[in-house]
mmCIF file of C-alpha atoms in Angstrom:
data_model
loop_
_atom_site.group_PDB
_atom_site.id
_atom_site.type_symbol
_atom_site.label_atom_id
_atom_site.label_comp_id
_atom_site.label_asym_id
_atom_site.label_seq_id
_atom_site.Cartn_x
_atom_site.Cartn_y
_atom_site.Cartn_z
ATOM 1 C CA MET A 1 16.277 -25.740 6.278
ATOM 2 C CA GLU A 2 14.365 -26.815 8.611
ATOM 3 C CA VAL A 3 11.335 -29.437 9.585
ATOM 4 C CA ILE A 4 8.581 -27.958 12.202
ATOM 5 C CA THR A 5 6.555 -30.166 13.826
ATOM 6 C CA SER A 6 4.856 -28.168 16.797
ATOM 7 C CA ARG A 7 2.351 -25.475 16.935
ATOM 8 C CA ALA A 8 4.194 -23.771 20.113
ATOM 9 C CA ASN A 9 7.342 -23.669 18.337
ATOM 10 C CA PRO A 10 9.639 -20.207 19.403
ATOM 11 C CA LYS A 11 9.526 -19.674 15.072
ATOM 12 C CA ILE A 12 5.118 -20.584 15.130
ATOM 13 C CA GLN A 13 4.718 -18.088 17.250
ATOM 14 C CA PHE A 14 6.932 -15.472 16.603
ATOM 15 C CA ALA A 15 5.206 -14.762 12.996
ATOM 16 C CA LEU A 16 2.380 -14.996 14.550
ATOM 17 C CA SER A 17 3.109 -12.066 17.029
ATOM 18 C CA LEU A 18 2.945 -10.398 13.377
ATOM 19 C CA ARG A 19 -0.485 -10.155 13.152
ATOM 20 C CA ASP A 20 0.019 -6.991 15.860
ATOM 21 C CA LYS A 21 0.788 -4.091 14.421
ATOM 22 C CA LYS A 22 2.804 -2.956 17.759
ATOM 23 C CA ALA A 23 4.754 -5.905 16.983
ATOM 24 C CA ARG A 24 5.348 -5.515 13.293
ATOM 25 C CA LYS A 25 6.502 -2.212 13.976
ATOM 26 C CA GLU A 26 8.838 -2.989 16.849
ATOM 27 C CA ASN A 27 10.631 -6.186 14.545
ATOM 28 C CA GLY A 28 10.521 -3.547 10.755
ATOM 29 C CA MET A 29 8.329 -6.701 9.598
ATOM 30 C CA PHE A 30 5.248 -7.948 8.276
ATOM 31 C CA TYR A 31 3.787 -10.879 6.896
ATOM 32 C CA PHE A 32 2.037 -12.072 3.598
ATOM 33 C CA GLU A 33 1.456 -15.590 2.509
ATOM 34 C CA GLY A 34 -0.199 -16.999 -0.640
ATOM 35 C CA LYS A 35 1.586 -18.375 -4.726
ATOM 36 C CA LYS A 36 1.022 -15.449 -6.010
ATOM 37 C CA LEU A 37 2.819 -13.137 -3.528
ATOM 38 C CA PHE A 38 5.452 -15.233 -2.699
ATOM 39 C CA MET A 39 6.106 -14.454 -6.320
ATOM 40 C CA GLU A 40 5.869 -11.504 -6.864
ATOM 41 C CA ALA A 41 8.246 -11.078 -3.644
ATOM 42 C CA ILE A 42 10.564 -12.967 -5.415
ATOM 43 C CA ALA A 43 10.986 -11.324 -8.607
ATOM 44 C CA LYS A 44 11.330 -7.128 -6.226
ATOM 45 C CA SER A 45 13.745 -8.345 -4.341
ATOM 46 C CA VAL A 46 11.635 -8.156 -1.212
ATOM 47 C CA PRO A 47 14.290 -8.475 1.751
ATOM 48 C CA LEU A 48 12.457 -12.163 2.948
ATOM 49 C CA THR A 49 13.338 -13.440 5.981
ATOM 50 C CA SER A 50 11.588 -16.628 7.560
ATOM 51 C CA VAL A 51 9.454 -19.025 4.562
ATOM 52 C CA PHE A 52 7.209 -21.478 5.609
ATOM 53 C CA CYS A 53 5.750 -24.256 3.751
ATOM 54 C CA THR A 54 3.513 -27.266 3.211
ATOM 55 C CA GLU A 55 5.397 -30.492 2.114
ATOM 56 C CA ASP A 56 3.906 -30.212 -1.906
ATOM 57 C CA HIS A 57 5.072 -26.452 -2.090
ATOM 58 C CA LYS A 58 9.182 -27.324 -0.618
ATOM 59 C CA GLU A 59 10.218 -27.904 -4.385
ATOM 60 C CA THR A 60 9.046 -24.662 -5.681
ATOM 61 C CA VAL A 61 9.749 -22.337 -2.880
ATOM 62 C CA GLN A 62 13.196 -24.211 -2.691
ATOM 63 C CA LYS A 63 14.139 -22.978 -6.641
ATOM 64 C CA ALA A 64 12.492 -19.630 -6.089
ATOM 65 C CA LEU A 65 14.674 -19.706 -3.124
ATOM 66 C CA TRP A 66 17.919 -20.762 -4.155
ATOM 67 C CA GLY A 67 21.038 -18.618 -2.989
ATOM 68 C CA LYS A 68 19.099 -16.262 -1.112
ATOM 69 C CA ASP A 69 19.597 -15.243 3.019
ATOM 70 C CA THR A 70 15.971 -16.630 3.529
ATOM 71 C CA SER A 71 15.303 -19.704 6.076
ATOM 72 C CA LEU A 72 13.409 -21.996 5.261
ATOM 73 C CA TYR A 73 10.841 -24.586 7.472
ATOM 74 C CA ILE A 74 8.454 -26.821 6.479
ATOM 75 C CA VAL A 75 5.723 -27.081 8.696
ATOM 76 C CA PRO A 76 2.658 -30.561 8.932
ATOM 77 C CA GLU A 77 -1.352 -28.833 7.269
ATOM 78 C CA SER A 78 -1.221 -28.866 11.145
ATOM 79 C CA VAL A 79 0.853 -26.500 11.857
ATOM 80 C CA TYR A 80 -0.288 -23.720 8.838
ATOM 81 C CA ASN A 81 -3.770 -23.810 9.503
ATOM 82 C CA LYS A 82 -2.409 -21.849 12.949
ATOM 83 C CA LEU A 83 -0.569 -19.453 10.597
ATOM 84 C CA THR A 84 -3.210 -19.118 8.182
ATOM 85 C CA GLU A 85 -5.468 -17.173 7.904
ATOM 86 C CA GLU A 86 -6.706 -17.079 3.862
ATOM 87 C CA LYS A 87 -10.481 -19.296 4.090
ATOM 88 C CA ALA A 88 -8.547 -21.359 0.901
ATOM 89 C CA PRO A 89 -4.731 -21.446 1.983
ATOM 90 C CA GLU A 90 -2.697 -21.686 -0.130
ATOM 91 C CA GLY A 91 0.332 -23.065 1.748
ATOM 92 C CA ILE A 92 3.021 -20.480 1.638
ATOM 93 C CA PHE A 93 3.323 -18.364 4.031
ATOM 94 C CA CYS A 94 6.627 -15.334 4.245
ATOM 95 C CA LEU A 95 7.459 -13.055 6.598
ATOM 96 C CA ALA A 96 9.649 -10.193 5.484
ATOM 97 C CA LYS A 97 11.753 -7.007 6.849
ATOM 98 C CA THR A 98 9.855 -3.134 5.301
ATOM 99 C CA ILE A 99 10.649 -1.949 2.965
ATOM 100 C CA ASP A 100 12.860 -0.060 3.993
ATOM 101 C CA LYS A 101 13.896 1.648 -0.047
ATOM 102 C CA TYR A 102 10.796 2.571 -1.226
ATOM 103 C CA HIS A 103 8.489 3.325 2.160
ATOM 104 C CA ASN A 104 9.257 6.373 3.931
ATOM 105 C CA PHE A 105 8.130 7.126 7.256
ATOM 106 C CA ALA A 106 9.819 10.941 7.347
ATOM 107 C CA THR A 107 9.625 13.381 4.865
ATOM 108 C CA ILE A 108 8.474 13.413 1.446
ATOM 109 C CA TYR A 109 10.597 14.462 -1.609
ATOM 110 C CA ILE A 110 9.819 17.861 -2.927
ATOM 111 C CA PRO A 111 11.820 19.518 -6.442
ATOM 112 C CA ASP A 112 13.732 22.339 -5.159
ATOM 113 C CA GLU A 113 12.014 25.694 -8.016
ATOM 114 C CA LYS A 114 15.376 25.777 -9.384
ATOM 115 C CA SER A 115 16.162 22.341 -10.151
ATOM 116 C CA GLY A 116 13.339 22.966 -12.654
ATOM 117 C CA LYS A 117 12.032 18.925 -11.894
ATOM 118 C CA LEU A 118 8.426 19.486 -12.676
ATOM 119 C CA PRO A 119 5.745 17.360 -9.582
ATOM 120 C CA PRO A 120 4.916 14.014 -10.195
ATOM 121 C CA ALA A 121 1.652 12.600 -9.836
ATOM 122 C CA ARG A 122 -0.091 11.808 -6.307
ATOM 123 C CA LEU A 123 -2.555 10.958 -4.809
ATOM 124 C CA MET A 124 -3.049 11.224 -1.675
ATOM 125 C CA LEU A 125 -5.219 9.149 1.091
ATOM 126 C CA CYS A 126 -6.208 11.234 4.684
ATOM 127 C CA SER A 127 -7.809 8.077 7.941
ATOM 128 C CA LEU A 128 -8.511 5.595 5.267
ATOM 129 C CA ARG A 129 -8.585 2.978 7.697
ATOM 130 C CA ASP A 130 -10.115 0.224 5.742
ATOM 131 C CA PRO A 131 -6.915 -1.735 4.665
ATOM 132 C CA GLY A 132 -9.048 -3.606 2.236
ATOM 133 C CA ASN A 133 -9.529 0.446 0.471
ATOM 134 C CA LEU A 134 -5.749 0.827 1.240
ATOM 135 C CA GLY A 135 -4.721 -2.497 -0.906
ATOM 136 C CA THR A 136 -6.911 -1.719 -3.441
ATOM 137 C CA VAL A 137 -6.129 1.813 -3.883
ATOM 138 C CA LEU A 138 -2.254 0.657 -3.843
ATOM 139 C CA ARG A 139 -2.851 -1.504 -6.735
ATOM 140 C CA SER A 140 -4.724 0.787 -9.043
ATOM 141 C CA ALA A 141 -2.042 2.971 -8.321
ATOM 142 C CA ALA A 142 0.013 0.181 -9.763
ATOM 143 C CA ALA A 143 -1.969 0.134 -13.003
ATOM 144 C CA PHE A 144 -2.348 3.457 -14.068
ATOM 145 C CA GLY A 145 1.330 4.176 -13.259
ATOM 146 C CA CYS A 146 1.058 6.610 -9.863
ATOM 147 C CA ARG A 147 4.178 5.906 -8.787
ATOM 148 C CA GLU A 148 3.789 7.955 -4.860
ATOM 149 C CA LEU A 149 0.972 7.966 -2.252
ATOM 150 C CA ILE A 150 0.783 9.954 0.209
ATOM 151 C CA LEU A 151 -0.623 8.956 3.776
ATOM 152 C CA SER A 152 -1.833 10.596 7.285
ATOM 153 C CA LYS A 153 -0.646 8.363 10.134
ATOM 154 C CA ASP A 154 -3.934 7.652 11.097
ATOM 155 C CA CYS A 155 -4.344 5.547 7.931
ATOM 156 C CA ALA A 156 -4.321 1.778 7.811
ATOM 157 C CA ASP A 157 -1.754 0.433 8.211
ATOM 158 C CA ILE A 158 0.178 -0.393 4.910
ATOM 159 C CA TYR A 159 1.799 -4.108 6.459
ATOM 160 C CA ASN A 160 -1.465 -5.535 7.789
ATOM 161 C CA SER A 161 -2.115 -8.738 5.816
ATOM 162 C CA LYS A 162 -5.493 -7.542 4.638
ATOM 163 C CA THR A 163 -3.405 -4.743 2.370
ATOM 164 C CA VAL A 164 -0.643 -6.582 1.285
ATOM 165 C CA ARG A 165 -3.339 -9.155 -0.375
ATOM 166 C CA ALA A 166 -6.091 -6.593 -1.214
ATOM 167 C CA SER A 167 -3.295 -5.241 -3.370
ATOM 168 C CA MET A 168 -2.106 -8.362 -5.672
ATOM 169 C CA GLY A 169 2.124 -6.968 -3.485
ATOM 170 C CA MET A 170 1.908 -3.792 -5.715
ATOM 171 C CA LEU A 171 2.728 -2.287 -1.762
ATOM 172 C CA PHE A 172 6.285 -3.788 -3.175
ATOM 173 C CA ASP A 173 7.552 -1.710 -5.439
ATOM 174 C CA ARG A 174 5.308 1.923 -4.876
ATOM 175 C CA TYR A 175 6.694 5.371 -3.491
ATOM 176 C CA ILE A 176 5.203 5.756 0.251
ATOM 177 C CA THR A 177 5.595 8.275 2.641
ATOM 178 C CA VAL A 178 3.629 9.068 5.972
ATOM 179 C CA VAL A 179 3.269 11.996 7.379
ATOM 180 C CA ASP A 180 2.222 13.164 10.249
ATOM 181 C CA ASP A 181 0.591 16.782 9.273
ATOM 182 C CA PRO A 182 -1.684 16.484 6.772
ATOM 183 C CA ILE A 183 -1.762 20.584 6.484
ATOM 184 C CA GLY A 184 1.637 20.652 6.875
ATOM 185 C CA THR A 185 2.738 18.973 3.787
ATOM 186 C CA ILE A 186 -0.980 19.737 1.554
ATOM 187 C CA ARG A 187 1.599 23.487 2.352
ATOM 188 C CA ALA A 188 4.769 22.074 1.782
ATOM 189 C CA LEU A 189 3.565 20.740 -1.935
ATOM 190 C CA ALA A 190 1.761 23.668 -2.965
ATOM 191 C CA ALA A 191 4.358 26.476 -1.646
ATOM 192 C CA SER A 192 6.897 23.228 -4.049
ATOM 193 C CA GLY A 193 4.544 24.537 -7.466
ATOM 194 C CA GLN A 194 2.120 21.550 -6.756
ATOM 195 C CA THR A 195 -1.139 22.330 -7.049
ATOM 196 C CA VAL A 196 -2.767 20.135 -4.693
ATOM 197 C CA LEU A 197 -7.438 19.714 -4.886
ATOM 198 C CA ALA A 198 -9.391 18.067 -1.876
ATOM 199 C CA THR A 199 -12.264 14.980 -3.802
ATOM 200 C CA ALA A 200 -15.112 16.387 -1.534
ATOM 201 C CA LEU A 201 -18.204 17.533 -1.927
ATOM 202 C CA HIS A 202 -17.977 21.240 -1.244
ATOM 203 C CA ARG A 203 -19.674 24.523 -2.785
ATOM 204 C CA ASP A 204 -17.319 25.479 -4.687
ATOM 205 C CA SER A 205 -16.377 22.383 -5.999
ATOM 206 C CA PHE A 206 -15.531 21.997 -9.614
ATOM 207 C CA SER A 207 -16.119 19.151 -12.377
ATOM 208 C CA LEU A 208 -12.358 15.937 -12.336
ATOM 209 C CA PHE A 209 -12.506 16.350 -16.260
ATOM 210 C CA SER A 210 -12.174 20.334 -16.746
ATOM 211 C CA VAL A 211 -8.666 19.880 -13.871
ATOM 212 C CA LYS A 212 -5.603 20.714 -15.841
ATOM 213 C CA GLU A 213 -2.874 18.707 -16.328
ATOM 214 C CA PRO A 214 -4.629 16.074 -13.705
ATOM 215 C CA HIS A 215 -1.545 14.772 -14.102
ATOM 216 C CA ARG A 216 0.968 17.393 -11.909
ATOM 217 C CA VAL A 217 -2.467 17.619 -9.375
ATOM 218 C CA CYS A 218 -1.364 15.356 -6.147
ATOM 219 C CA PHE A 219 -5.757 15.041 -5.138
ATOM 220 C CA VAL A 220 -6.766 14.056 -1.620
ATOM 221 C CA ILE A 221 -9.399 11.395 -0.308
ATOM 222 C CA GLY A 222 -10.370 11.054 2.652
ATOM 223 C CA ASN A 223 -12.452 8.949 5.271
ATOM 224 C CA GLU A 224 -15.082 6.420 3.432
ATOM 225 C CA GLY A 225 -17.499 7.931 6.079
ATOM 226 C CA GLN A 226 -16.484 11.253 7.044
ATOM 227 C CA GLY A 227 -14.519 12.417 3.998
ATOM 228 C CA LEU A 228 -11.850 15.408 4.301
ATOM 229 C CA SER A 229 -11.861 18.070 7.245
ATOM 230 C CA ASP A 230 -12.749 21.222 6.235
ATOM 231 C CA GLU A 231 -9.091 21.938 7.389
ATOM 232 C CA ILE A 232 -7.848 20.072 4.558
ATOM 233 C CA ILE A 233 -9.802 21.413 2.127
ATOM 234 C CA HIS A 234 -8.777 24.916 2.833
ATOM 235 C CA ALA A 235 -5.713 24.005 2.446
ATOM 236 C CA CYS A 236 -6.121 22.810 -1.130
ATOM 237 C CA HIS A 237 -5.997 24.938 -3.556
ATOM 238 C CA GLY A 238 -9.943 23.656 -4.561
ATOM 239 C CA SER A 239 -11.853 20.952 -4.646
ATOM 240 C CA VAL A 240 -12.647 18.240 -6.904
ATOM 241 C CA ILE A 241 -16.528 16.003 -8.046
ATOM 242 C CA ILE A 242 -16.081 13.237 -9.810
ATOM 243 C CA PRO A 243 -19.154 13.680 -12.316
ATOM 244 C CA MET A 244 -21.944 10.690 -11.984
ATOM 245 C CA MET A 245 -25.904 10.269 -12.774
ATOM 246 C CA GLU A 246 -28.579 12.206 -10.911
ATOM 247 C CA GLY A 247 -29.490 10.681 -7.853
ATOM 248 C CA THR A 248 -26.364 7.697 -7.401
ATOM 249 C CA GLU A 249 -24.388 8.025 -3.952
ATOM 250 C CA SER A 250 -21.245 8.946 -3.169
ATOM 251 C CA LEU A 251 -18.168 6.439 -3.596
ATOM 252 C CA ASN A 252 -16.242 3.926 -1.861
ATOM 253 C CA ALA A 253 -12.799 5.286 -1.958
ATOM 254 C CA SER A 254 -11.060 2.800 -3.459
ATOM 255 C CA ILE A 255 -13.423 2.986 -6.443
ATOM 256 C CA ALA A 256 -12.644 7.623 -6.255
ATOM 257 C CA ALA A 257 -9.271 6.370 -5.952
ATOM 258 C CA SER A 258 -9.231 4.707 -9.086
ATOM 259 C CA VAL A 259 -11.214 6.831 -11.344
ATOM 260 C CA LEU A 260 -8.573 9.887 -10.018
ATOM 261 C CA LEU A 261 -6.001 7.723 -11.036
ATOM 262 C CA TYR A 262 -7.534 6.723 -13.682
ATOM 263 C CA GLU A 263 -7.938 10.029 -15.010
ATOM 264 C CA GLN A 264 -4.059 11.369 -14.410
ATOM 265 C CA PHE A 265 -2.328 8.342 -16.371
ATOM 266 C CA ARG A 266 -5.535 9.423 -19.095
ATOM 267 C CA HIS A 267 -3.184 12.093 -18.808
ATOM 268 C CA MET A 268 0.334 10.798 -19.672
ATOM 269 C CA GLN A 269 -0.096 9.321 -23.096
#
């Protein structure tokens, strides 16, 4: 345990540098704060490297970190206020290594045709730019039993602090794959026997409620403003719409994702 009293301390400056996506990627690290996320990280064995906390949280943090190879730094309020992005900070700020066990930036798992295994339920997000929306989708995925999410490379960073916060710690054990080529990925999924359906208002779109075995489908959701490109829609087996009352606007992307995830969950029961 070490006490840090200066906001210019190199360890504080390094923590602040992780606000930049490039720095997070170069160092293979990210940050988050708050007691709930800290305790979730401990419970899910997130590889914490450092924890900065105020004096009033020292005992709680020390107890949780007992036997772990994590550096603990005690900081005064003035230093913690330099670290925090919260309006009502809780006094616990964590640095962690990126979670390679669950987060894959190379390839997706596709069952071999001879294995007899059915494709799992999946959700694919294309160009979802808002980190809060992405975090909300992660939280819904956990609630409704979807373990695997596929993201196009231009989605919001999963390690953005807003994504982590909105996910309420559910980021820590979701299988997430980030892909360079979403169209190629859709074709590979389709070739493996997985049904892939775009979520889009299209001339040939059909109701979500008419989808057979939605728990074996990979649904695709697009950008908050523009939706999915024609190329992505055409690469899918078809497109679905979520039935709504006449005269209502389209749903927020994260809410639409939650509806799709719930429909998958409902058919798994």
